[in-house]
Coordinates of C-alpha atoms in Angstrom, one line a residue:
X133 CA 0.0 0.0 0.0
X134 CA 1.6 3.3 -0.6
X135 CA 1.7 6.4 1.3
X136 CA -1.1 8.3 -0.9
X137 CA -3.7 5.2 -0.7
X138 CA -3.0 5.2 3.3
X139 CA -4.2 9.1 3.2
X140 CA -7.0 8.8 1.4
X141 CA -8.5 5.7 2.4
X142 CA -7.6 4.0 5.8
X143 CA -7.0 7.4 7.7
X144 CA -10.1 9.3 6.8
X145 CA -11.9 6.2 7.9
X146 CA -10.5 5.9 11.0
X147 CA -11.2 9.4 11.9
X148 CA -14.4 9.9 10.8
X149 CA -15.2 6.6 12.7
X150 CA -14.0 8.3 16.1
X151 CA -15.6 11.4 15.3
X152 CA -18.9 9.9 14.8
X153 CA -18.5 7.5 17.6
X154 CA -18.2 11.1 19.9
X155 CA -20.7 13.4 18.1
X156 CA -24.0 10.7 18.2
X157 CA -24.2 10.6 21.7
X158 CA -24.6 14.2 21.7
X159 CA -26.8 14.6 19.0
X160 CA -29.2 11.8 20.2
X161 CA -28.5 13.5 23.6
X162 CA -30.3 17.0 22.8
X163 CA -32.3 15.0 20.9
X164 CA -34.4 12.7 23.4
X165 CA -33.0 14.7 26.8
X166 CA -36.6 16.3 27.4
X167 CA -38.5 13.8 27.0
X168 CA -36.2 11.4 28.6
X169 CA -36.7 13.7 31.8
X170 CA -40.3 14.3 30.8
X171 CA -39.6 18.2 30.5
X172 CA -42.2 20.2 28.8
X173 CA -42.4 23.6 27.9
X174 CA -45.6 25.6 27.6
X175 CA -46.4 29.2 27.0
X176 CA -48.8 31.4 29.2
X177 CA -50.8 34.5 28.2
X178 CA -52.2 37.5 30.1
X179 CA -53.0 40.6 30.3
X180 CA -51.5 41.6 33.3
X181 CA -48.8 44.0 34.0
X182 CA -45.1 43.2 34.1
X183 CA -44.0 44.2 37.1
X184 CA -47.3 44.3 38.6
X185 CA -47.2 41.7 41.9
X186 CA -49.9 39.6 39.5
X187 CA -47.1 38.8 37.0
X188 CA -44.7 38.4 40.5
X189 CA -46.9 35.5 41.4
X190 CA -46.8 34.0 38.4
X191 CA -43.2 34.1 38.0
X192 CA -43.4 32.4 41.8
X193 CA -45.3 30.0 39.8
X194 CA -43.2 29.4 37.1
X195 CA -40.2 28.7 39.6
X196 CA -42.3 25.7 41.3
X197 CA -43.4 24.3 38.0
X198 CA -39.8 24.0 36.9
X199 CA -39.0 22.0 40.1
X200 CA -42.0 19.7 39.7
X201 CA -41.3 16.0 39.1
X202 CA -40.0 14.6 35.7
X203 CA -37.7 16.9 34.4
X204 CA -40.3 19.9 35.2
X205 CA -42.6 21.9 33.6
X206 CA -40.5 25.1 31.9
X207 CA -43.3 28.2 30.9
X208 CA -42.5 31.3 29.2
X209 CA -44.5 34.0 30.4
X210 CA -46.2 36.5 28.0
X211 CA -47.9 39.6 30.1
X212 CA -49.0 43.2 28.9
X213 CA -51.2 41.5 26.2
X214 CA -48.2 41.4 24.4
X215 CA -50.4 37.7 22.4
X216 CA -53.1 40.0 22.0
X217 CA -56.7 40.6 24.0
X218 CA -58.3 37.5 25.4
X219 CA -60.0 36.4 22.8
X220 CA -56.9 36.1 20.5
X221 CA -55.4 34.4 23.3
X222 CA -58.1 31.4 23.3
X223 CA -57.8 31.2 19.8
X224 CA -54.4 30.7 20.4
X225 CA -55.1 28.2 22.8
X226 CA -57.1 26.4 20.6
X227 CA -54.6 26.7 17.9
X228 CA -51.9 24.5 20.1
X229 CA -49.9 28.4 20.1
X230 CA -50.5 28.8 24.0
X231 CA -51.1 26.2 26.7
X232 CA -51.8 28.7 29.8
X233 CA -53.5 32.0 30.1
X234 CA -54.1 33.9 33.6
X235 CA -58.0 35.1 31.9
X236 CA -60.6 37.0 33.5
X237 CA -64.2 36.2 32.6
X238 CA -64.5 38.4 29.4
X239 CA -61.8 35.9 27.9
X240 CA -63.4 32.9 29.5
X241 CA -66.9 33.5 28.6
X242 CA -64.9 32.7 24.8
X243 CA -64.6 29.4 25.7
X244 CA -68.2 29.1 28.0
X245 CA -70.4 31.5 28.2
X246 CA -72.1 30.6 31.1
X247 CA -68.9 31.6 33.1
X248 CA -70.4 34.8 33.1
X249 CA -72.4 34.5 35.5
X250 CA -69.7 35.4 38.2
X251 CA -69.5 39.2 36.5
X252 CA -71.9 40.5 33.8
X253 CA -74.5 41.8 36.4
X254 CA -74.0 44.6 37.4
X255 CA -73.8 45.7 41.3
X256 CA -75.2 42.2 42.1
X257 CA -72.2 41.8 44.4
X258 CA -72.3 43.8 48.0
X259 CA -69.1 42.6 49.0
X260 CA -66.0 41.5 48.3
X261 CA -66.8 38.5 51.0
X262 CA -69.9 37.8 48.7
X263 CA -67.7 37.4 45.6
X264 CA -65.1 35.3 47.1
X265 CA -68.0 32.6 48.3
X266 CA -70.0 32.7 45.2
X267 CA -66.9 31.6 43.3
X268 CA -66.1 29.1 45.8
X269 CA -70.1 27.6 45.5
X270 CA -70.0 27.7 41.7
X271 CA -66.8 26.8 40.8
X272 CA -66.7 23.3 40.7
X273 CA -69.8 24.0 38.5
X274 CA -68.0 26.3 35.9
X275 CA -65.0 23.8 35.7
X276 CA -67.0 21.1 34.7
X277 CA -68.0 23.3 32.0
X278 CA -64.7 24.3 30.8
X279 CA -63.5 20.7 30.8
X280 CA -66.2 19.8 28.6
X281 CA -65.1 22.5 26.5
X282 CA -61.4 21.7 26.3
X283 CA -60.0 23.8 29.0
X284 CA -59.0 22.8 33.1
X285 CA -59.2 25.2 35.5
X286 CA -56.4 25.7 37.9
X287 CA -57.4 28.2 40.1
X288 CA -59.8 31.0 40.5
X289 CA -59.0 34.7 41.5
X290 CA -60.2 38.2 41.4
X291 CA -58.5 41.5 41.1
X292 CA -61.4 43.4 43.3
X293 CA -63.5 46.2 42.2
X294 CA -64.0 47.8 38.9
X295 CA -64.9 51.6 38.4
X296 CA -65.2 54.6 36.4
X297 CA -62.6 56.7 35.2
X298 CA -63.6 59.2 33.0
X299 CA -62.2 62.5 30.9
X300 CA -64.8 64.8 33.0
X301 CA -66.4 64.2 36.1
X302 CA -69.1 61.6 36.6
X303 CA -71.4 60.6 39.5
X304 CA -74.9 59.2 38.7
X305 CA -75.6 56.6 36.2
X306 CA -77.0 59.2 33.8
X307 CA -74.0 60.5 33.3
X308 CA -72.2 57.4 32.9
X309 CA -75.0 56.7 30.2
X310 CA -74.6 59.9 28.6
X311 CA -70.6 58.5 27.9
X312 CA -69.1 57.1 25.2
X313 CA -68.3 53.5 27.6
X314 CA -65.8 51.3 26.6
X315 CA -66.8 47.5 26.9
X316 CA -65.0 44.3 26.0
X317 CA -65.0 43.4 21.8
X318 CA -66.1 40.1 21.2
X319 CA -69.1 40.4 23.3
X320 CA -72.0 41.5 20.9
X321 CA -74.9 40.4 23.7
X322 CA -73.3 42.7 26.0
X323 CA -73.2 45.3 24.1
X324 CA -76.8 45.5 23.4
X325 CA -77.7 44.9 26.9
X326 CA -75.9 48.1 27.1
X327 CA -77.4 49.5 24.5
X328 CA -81.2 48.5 25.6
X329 CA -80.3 50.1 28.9
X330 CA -79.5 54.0 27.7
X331 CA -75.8 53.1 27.6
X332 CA -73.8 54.1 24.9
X333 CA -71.1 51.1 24.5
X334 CA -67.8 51.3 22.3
X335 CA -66.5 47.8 21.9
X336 CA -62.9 47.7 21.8
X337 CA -59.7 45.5 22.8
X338 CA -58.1 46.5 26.3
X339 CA -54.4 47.5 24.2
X340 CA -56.9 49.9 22.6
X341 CA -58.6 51.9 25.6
X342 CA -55.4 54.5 25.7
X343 CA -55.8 55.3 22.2
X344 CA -59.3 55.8 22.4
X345 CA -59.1 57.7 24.4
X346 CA -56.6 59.9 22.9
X347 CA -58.7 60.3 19.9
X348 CA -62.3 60.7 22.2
X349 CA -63.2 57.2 21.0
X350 CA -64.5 56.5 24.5
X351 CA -64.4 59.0 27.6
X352 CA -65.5 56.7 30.1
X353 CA -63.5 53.0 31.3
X354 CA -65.1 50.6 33.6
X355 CA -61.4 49.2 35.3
X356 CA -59.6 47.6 38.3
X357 CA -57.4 50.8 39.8
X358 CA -54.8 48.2 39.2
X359 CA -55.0 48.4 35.6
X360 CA -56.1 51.9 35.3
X361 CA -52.4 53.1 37.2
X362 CA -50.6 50.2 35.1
X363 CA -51.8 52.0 31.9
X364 CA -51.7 55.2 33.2
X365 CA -55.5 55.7 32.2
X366 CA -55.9 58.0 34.7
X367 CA -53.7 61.0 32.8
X368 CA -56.3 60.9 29.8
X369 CA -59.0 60.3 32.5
X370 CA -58.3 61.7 35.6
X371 CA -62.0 61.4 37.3
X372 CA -62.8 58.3 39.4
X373 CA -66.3 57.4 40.3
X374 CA -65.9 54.8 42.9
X375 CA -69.1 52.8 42.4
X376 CA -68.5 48.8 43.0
X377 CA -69.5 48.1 39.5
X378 CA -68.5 44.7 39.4
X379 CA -65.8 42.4 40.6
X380 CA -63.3 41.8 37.9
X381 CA -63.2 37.7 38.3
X382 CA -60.9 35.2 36.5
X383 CA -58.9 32.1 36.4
X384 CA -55.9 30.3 35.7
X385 CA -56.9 27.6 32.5
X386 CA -54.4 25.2 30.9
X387 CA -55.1 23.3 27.7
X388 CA -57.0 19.7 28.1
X389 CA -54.6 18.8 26.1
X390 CA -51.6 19.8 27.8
X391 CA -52.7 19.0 31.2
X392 CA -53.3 15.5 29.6
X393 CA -49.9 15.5 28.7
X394 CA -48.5 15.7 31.9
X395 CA -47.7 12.6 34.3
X396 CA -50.1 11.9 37.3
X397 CA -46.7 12.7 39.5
X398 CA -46.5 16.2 38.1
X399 CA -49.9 17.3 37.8
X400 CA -50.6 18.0 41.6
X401 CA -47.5 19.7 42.0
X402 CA -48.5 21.9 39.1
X403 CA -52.4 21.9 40.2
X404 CA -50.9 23.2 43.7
X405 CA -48.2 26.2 42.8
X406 CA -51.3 27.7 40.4
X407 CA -54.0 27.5 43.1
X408 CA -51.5 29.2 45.4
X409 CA -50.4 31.9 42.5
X410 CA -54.5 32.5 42.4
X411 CA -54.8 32.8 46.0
X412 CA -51.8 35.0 46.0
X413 CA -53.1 37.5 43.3
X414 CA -56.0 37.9 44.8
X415 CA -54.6 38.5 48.1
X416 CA -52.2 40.9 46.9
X417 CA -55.0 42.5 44.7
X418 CA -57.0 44.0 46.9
X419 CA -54.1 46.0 48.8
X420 CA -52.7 47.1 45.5
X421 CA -55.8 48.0 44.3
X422 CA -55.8 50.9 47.2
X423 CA -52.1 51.5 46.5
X424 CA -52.7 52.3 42.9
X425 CA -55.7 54.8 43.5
X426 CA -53.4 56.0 45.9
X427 CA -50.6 56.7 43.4
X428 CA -52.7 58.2 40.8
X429 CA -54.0 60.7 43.5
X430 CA -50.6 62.0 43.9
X431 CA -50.7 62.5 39.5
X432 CA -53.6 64.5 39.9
X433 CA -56.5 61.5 40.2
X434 CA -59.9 62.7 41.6
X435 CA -62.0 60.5 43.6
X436 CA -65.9 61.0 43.7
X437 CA -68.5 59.2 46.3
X438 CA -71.7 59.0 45.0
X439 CA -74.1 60.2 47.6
X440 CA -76.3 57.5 49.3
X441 CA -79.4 58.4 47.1
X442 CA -77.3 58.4 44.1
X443 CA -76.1 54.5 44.9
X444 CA -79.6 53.3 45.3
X445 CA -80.5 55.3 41.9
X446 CA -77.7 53.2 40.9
X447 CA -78.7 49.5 42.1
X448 CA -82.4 49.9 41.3
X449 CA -81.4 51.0 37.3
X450 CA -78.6 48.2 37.5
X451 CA -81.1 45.7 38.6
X452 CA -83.4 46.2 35.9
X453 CA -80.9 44.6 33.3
X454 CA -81.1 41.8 35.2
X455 CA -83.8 39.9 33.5
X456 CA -82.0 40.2 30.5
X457 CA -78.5 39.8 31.7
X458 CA -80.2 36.4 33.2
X459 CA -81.2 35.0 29.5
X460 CA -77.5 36.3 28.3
X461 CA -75.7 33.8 31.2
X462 CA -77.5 31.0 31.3
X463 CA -80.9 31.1 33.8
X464 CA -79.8 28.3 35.5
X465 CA -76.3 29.8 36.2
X466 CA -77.7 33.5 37.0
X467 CA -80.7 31.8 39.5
X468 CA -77.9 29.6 41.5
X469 CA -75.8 32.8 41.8
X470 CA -78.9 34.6 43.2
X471 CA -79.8 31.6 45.2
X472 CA -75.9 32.0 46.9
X473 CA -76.2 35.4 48.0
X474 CA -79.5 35.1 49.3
X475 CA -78.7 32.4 51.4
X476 CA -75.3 34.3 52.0
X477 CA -77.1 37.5 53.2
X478 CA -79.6 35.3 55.8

């Protein structure tokens, strides 16, 4: 054999021998490593605020998924809307795009209408007491009804009340009629409940309520304070009319599918760090809730009471949407929700 059949034959066999007999191990490494460990990566949506202690808890939550059995559960967390308003998000859910999403009702009811029930009527809530127990009474209810749908539920929360800030100062329902009111898109019966009650809705996404404001769109948001300080809402609408509208309720949902996908071993673990996340939002909701109206007072926020005569003006006009906000939600779901608080205020 001579010295150039030894170069090109023998030697470049030997060495690519050895170099393959190194580089498959790694490529067969990155290749089956996650689901060797049972790993999994999903993506979670929401509206909330970076920053805000909302998105805190959830990053608390992402933490314990990680260290949950298997490898883990690794989720990349999406807040500000940055996916879009809710109803992109569920599409996205649906579409195998997201897994997670942190969703309040108006991006629930996309998937079940019936979860309405725990906010579209107005002023039906005297409490924040009465809100928490009604969501613990129907829950089990409502999750049923998202399973069926496609969607688990892994914890319930609320981010307190919602009210009015405005361009000019508001403080009967009149004048709130007499607005241009922004209200959730995607919600059609809503709006003409609105609509049948003097109201003059604008249906629009929640990444559009600065702008419309800016251009006199809308002059009038139903919001958390939370949001409203987030946003900085309160510089193009500096009037606050603290009327408990509603509770803003929502929920932590995962994909059927993905929650399918994880082992029995992992999905307690998982089930447990969101329920606490919930709790924790909620928790720390209502306290920043007060902060934030306290830190848009010091940018120039005003505050207005309604007198006692003007809140009972405002339950007894509230209260006669009810009939039709009951065939909106579901009779069934709006007559056990009634049924709670009555027994609740015995």
């Amino acid at each position: 054999m001579n010295v150039m059949s030894l170069i090109t034959s023998e030697a470049p066999r030997r060495f690519y021998r050895r170099w393959m007999d190194c580089l498959v191990p790694v490529i067969l490494g990155c290749l089956i490593s996650d689901e060797a460990l049972g790993a999994q990566r999903m993506r979670l949506g929401t509206l909330v605020p970076k920053g805000s202690s909302y998105y805190n808890h959830l990053k608390t939550m992402e933490s314990a998924w990680k260290r949950s059995p298997g490898g883990g559960v690794s989720i990349s967390i999406y807040p500000d809307g940055r996916l879009g308003g809710e109803a992109e998000m569920v599409r996205r859910m649906r579409g195998r795009q997201l897994q997670v999403g942190l969703l309040t009702v108006a991006g629930l009811a996309e998937i079940e209408p019936r979860v309405t029930g725990l906010q579209q009527a107005p002023m039906i809530f005297r409490s924040i007491d009465e809100v928490e127990h009604v969501m613990q009474e129907l829950g089990k209810d409502l999750e049923g009804m998202l399973e069926k749908k496609g969607f688990k539920v892994l914890g319930w929360t609320h981010a307190g009340w919602v009210h009015f800030f405005a361009t000019d100062p508001i403080q009967t329902i009149d004048e709130v009629r007499a607005r241009k009111l922004f209200c959730w898109a995607g919600s059609p019966e809503v709006v003409k409940i609105y609509q049948n009650n003097g109201f003059k809705p604008v249906p629009l996404e929640t990444k559009d309520i600065v702008p419309g404001l800016q251009t006199g769109m809308i002059n009038c948001v139903p919001m958390p304070p939370m949001a409203a300080n987030f946003s900085q809402v309160d510089t193009r609408a500096p009037y606050m009319l603290k009327v408990n509208w509603g509770a803003l309720t929502g929920g932590l949902v995962m994909t059927m599918e993905a929650w399918n996908g994880l082992s029995k071993d992992q999905q307690q673990p998982i089930l447990r760090a969101a329920k606490e996340a919930a709790m924790a939002i909620q928790k720390d909701g209502l306290r920043e809730a007060e902060e934030s109206i306290q830190a848009m007072q010091k940018r120039g926020l005003k505050v207005i009471e309604p007198s006692s005569s003007q809140l009972d003006e405002w339950h007894l006009e509230t209260a006669k949407a009810y009939p039709e906000i009951r065939e909106m939600v579901d009779p069934s779901v709006f007559d056990r929700v009634d049924a709670i608080l009555k027994a609740y205020r015995k």
